Tab-separated table of C-alpha atoms in Angstrom:
chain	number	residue	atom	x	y	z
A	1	UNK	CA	128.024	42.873	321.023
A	2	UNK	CA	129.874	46.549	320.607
A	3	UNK	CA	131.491	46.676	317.037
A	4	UNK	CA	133.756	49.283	315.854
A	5	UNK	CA	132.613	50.714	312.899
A	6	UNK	CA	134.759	53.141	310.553
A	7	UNK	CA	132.218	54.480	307.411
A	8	UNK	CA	134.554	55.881	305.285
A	9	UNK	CA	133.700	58.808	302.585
A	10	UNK	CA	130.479	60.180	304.669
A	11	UNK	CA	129.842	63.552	305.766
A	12	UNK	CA	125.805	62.894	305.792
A	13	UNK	CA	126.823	60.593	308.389
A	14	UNK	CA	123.702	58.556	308.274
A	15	UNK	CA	125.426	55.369	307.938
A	16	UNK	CA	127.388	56.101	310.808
A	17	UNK	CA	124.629	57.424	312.799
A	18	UNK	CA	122.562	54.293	312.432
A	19	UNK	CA	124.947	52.064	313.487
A	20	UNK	CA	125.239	54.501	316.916
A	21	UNK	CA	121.632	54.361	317.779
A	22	UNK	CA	122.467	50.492	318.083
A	23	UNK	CA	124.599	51.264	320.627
A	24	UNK	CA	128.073	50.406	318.595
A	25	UNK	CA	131.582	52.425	318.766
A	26	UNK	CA	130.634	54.120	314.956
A	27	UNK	CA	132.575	56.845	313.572
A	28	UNK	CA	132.698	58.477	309.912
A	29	UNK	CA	135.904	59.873	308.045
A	30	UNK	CA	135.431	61.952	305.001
A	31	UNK	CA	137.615	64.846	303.336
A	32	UNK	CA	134.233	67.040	303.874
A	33	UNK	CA	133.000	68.043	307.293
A	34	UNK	CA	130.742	66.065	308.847
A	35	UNK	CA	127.275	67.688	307.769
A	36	UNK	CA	125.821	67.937	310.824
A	37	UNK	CA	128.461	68.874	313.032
A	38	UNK	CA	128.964	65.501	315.230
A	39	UNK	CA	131.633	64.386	317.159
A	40	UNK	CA	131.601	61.394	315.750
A	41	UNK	CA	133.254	62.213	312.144
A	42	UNK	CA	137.137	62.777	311.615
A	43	UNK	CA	137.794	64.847	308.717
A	44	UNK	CA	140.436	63.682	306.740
A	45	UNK	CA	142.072	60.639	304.725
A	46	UNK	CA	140.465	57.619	304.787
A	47	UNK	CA	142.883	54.754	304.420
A	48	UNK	CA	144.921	57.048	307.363
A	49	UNK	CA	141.888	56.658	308.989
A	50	UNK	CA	141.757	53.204	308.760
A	51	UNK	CA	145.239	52.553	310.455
A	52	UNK	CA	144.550	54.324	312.839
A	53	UNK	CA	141.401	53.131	314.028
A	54	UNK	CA	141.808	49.625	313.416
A	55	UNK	CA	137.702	48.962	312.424
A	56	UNK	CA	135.836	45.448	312.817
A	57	UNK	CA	133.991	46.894	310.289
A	58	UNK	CA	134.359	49.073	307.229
A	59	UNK	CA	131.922	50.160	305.049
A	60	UNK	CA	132.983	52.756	302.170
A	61	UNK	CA	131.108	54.723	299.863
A	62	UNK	CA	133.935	55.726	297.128
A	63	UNK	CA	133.366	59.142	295.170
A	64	UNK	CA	131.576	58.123	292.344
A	65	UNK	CA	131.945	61.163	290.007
A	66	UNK	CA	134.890	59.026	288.112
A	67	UNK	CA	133.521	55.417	288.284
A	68	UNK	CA	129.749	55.344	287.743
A	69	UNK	CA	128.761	54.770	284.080
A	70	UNK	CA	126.558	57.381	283.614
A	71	UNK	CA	129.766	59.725	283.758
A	72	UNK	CA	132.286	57.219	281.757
A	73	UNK	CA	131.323	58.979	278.341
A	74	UNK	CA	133.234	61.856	279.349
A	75	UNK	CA	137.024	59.971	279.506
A	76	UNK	CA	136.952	59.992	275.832
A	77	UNK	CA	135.867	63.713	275.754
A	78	UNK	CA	137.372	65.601	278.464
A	79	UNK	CA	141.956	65.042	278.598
A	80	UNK	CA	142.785	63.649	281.826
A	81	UNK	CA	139.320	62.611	283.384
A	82	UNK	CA	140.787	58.755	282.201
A	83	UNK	CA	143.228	59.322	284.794
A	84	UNK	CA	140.934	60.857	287.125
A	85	UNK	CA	138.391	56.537	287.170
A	86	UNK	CA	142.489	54.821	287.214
A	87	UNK	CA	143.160	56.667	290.381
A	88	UNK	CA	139.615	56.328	291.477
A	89	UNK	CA	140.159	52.462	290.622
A	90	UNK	CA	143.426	52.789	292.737
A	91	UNK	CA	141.070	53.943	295.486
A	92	UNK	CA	139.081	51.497	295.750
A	93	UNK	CA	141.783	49.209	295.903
A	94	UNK	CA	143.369	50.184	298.522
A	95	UNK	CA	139.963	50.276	300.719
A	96	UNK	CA	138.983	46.549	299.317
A	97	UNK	CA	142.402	45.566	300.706
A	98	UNK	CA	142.443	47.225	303.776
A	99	UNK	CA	143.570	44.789	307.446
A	100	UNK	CA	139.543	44.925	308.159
A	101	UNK	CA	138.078	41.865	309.366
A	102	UNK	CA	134.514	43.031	307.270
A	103	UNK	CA	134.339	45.353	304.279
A	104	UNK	CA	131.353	46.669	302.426
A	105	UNK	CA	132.291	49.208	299.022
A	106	UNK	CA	128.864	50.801	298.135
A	107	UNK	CA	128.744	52.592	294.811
A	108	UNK	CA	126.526	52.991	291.493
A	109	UNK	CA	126.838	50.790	288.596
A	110	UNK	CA	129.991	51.624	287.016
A	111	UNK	CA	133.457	50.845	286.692
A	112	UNK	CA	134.598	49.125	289.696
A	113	UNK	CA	132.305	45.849	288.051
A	114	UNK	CA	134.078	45.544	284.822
A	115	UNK	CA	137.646	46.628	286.267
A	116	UNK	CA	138.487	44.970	289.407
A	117	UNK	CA	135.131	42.416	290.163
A	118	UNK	CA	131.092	42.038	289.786
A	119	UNK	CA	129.428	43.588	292.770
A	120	UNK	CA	128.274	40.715	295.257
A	121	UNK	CA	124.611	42.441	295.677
A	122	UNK	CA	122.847	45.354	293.747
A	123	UNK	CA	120.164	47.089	296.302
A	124	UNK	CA	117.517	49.272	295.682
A	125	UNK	CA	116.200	51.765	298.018
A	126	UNK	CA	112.715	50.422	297.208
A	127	UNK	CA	113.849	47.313	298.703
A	128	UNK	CA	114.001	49.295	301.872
A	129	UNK	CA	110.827	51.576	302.498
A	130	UNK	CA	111.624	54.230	300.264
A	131	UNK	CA	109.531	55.252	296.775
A	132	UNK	CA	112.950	55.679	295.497
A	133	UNK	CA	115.232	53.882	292.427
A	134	UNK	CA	118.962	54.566	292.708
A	135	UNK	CA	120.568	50.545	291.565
A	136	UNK	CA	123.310	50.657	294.115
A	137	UNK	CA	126.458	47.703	293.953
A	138	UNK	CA	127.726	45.907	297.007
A	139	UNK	CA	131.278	44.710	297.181
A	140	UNK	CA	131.547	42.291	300.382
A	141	UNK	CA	134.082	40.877	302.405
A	142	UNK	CA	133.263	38.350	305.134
A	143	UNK	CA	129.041	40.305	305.001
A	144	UNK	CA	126.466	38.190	304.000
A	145	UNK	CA	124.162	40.177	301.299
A	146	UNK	CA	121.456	42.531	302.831
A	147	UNK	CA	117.911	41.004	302.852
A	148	UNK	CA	115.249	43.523	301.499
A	149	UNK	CA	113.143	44.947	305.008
A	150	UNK	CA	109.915	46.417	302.942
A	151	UNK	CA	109.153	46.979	299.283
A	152	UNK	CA	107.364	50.048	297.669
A	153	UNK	CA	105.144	49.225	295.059
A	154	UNK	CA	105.917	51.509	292.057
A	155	UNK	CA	103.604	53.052	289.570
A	156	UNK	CA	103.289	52.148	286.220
A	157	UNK	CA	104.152	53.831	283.032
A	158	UNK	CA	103.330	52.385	279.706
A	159	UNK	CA	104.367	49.496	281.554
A	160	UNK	CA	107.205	50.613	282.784
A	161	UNK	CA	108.200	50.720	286.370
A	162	UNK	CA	108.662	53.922	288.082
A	163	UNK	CA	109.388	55.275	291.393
A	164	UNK	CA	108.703	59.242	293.070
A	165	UNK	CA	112.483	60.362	292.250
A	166	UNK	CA	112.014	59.572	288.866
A	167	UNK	CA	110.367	61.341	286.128
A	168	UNK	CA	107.691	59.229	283.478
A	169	UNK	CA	110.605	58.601	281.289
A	170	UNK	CA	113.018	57.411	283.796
A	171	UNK	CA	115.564	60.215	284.593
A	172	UNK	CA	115.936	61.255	288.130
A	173	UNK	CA	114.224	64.812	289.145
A	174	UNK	CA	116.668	66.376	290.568
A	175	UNK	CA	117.324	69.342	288.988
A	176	UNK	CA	121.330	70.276	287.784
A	177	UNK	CA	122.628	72.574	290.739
A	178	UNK	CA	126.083	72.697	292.467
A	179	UNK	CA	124.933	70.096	295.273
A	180	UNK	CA	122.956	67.845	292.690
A	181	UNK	CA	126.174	65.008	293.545
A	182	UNK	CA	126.225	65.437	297.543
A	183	UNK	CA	121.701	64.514	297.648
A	184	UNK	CA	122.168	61.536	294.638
A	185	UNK	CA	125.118	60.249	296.947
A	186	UNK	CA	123.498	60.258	300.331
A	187	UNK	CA	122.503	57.023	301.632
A	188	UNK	CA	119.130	56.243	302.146
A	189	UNK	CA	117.998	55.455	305.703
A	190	UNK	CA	116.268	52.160	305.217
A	191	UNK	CA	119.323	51.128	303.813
A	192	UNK	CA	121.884	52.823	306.606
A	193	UNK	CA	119.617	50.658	308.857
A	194	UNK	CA	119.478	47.468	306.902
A	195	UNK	CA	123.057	47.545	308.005
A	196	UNK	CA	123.264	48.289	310.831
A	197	UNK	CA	120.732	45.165	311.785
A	198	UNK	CA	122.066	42.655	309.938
A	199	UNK	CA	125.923	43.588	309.705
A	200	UNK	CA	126.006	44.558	313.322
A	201	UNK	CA	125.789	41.783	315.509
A	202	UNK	CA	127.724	39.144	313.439
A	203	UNK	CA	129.636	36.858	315.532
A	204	UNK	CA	133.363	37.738	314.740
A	205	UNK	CA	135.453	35.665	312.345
């Protein structure tokens, strides 16, 4: 079965492009150009987006910058960021209540749990083949929850858990630089195609 797939907020487009290779109509919409170029992105607003293409399927990965809670210390410091997570919140919103049969919001821990509902899944991409951590929340609509595909063993620090994008202590190692957000925000693969297995041939509703 061919489902029409509309990842919204992806320019690495590796959500989208998983879903492709499985032979469904995928596309991805994003403010930013698509990073590699393809055909297959439309570069612009995504709840426009939405109306337009009229998805089985949406899955949405919400700029975090605003909602995820390693950033929410900064409301009280910096004037106006507040407003910056309420029209974030307003975001998300407006995606969750979008005329889509199927809806998955991806995003860190953060805001969207405590202000609008409790994610339905948290993933980890060591759930999924990688030797990665990143805690990642699942809002559903009509999906069931992903089931794990392969788990990487991590090592041990006094006792502690830890995986190879994470320093002894915890912290992730990627250094500060101007494109630090767009690789912590890029979906992992095992994940992209943990989707695209399990969300793409549900019977429709």
């Amino acid at each position: 079965m061919r489902v029409k797939v509309l990842v919204a907020c992806e320019s690495s487009g590796a959500v989208r492009d998983a879903f492709r290779l499985r032979g469904h109509d995928a596309w991805s919409v994003d403010l930013l150009a698509d990073e590699t170029g393809s055909q297959w992105h439309m570069q612009g607003d995504a709840l426009e987006a939405i109306r337009q293409f009229c998805p089985d399927l949406l899955i949405a990965h919400p700029p975090c910058t605003f909602l995820c809670a390693s950033g929410l210390h900064w409301n009280k410091r910096r004037p106006g960021r507040e407003q910056n997570t309420i029209e974030a919140l307003e975001f998300v919103r407006a995606l969750m209540g979008a005329p889509v049969e199927r809806i998955a919001i991806e995003n860190p821990v953060g805001r969207i749990g405590t202000a609008i509902r409790p994610a339905d899944q948290y993933v980890q991409p060591h759930e999924f083949g990688h030797d990665a951590s990143k805690r990642t929340g699942l809002w559903l609509k009509n999906l069931p929850p992903l089931v794990p595909t392969c788990h990487v063993e991590p090592r041990m620090v006094d006792g502690k858990p830890r995986w190879a994008n994470q320093t002894d202590s915890g912290q992730n190692r990627l250094p500060p630089s101007a494109e630090r957000w767009r690789d912590r925000s890029r979906t992992y693969t095992g994940i992209a195609e943990a989707m695209a297995d399990q969300w793409g041939n549900l019977p429709k509703g």
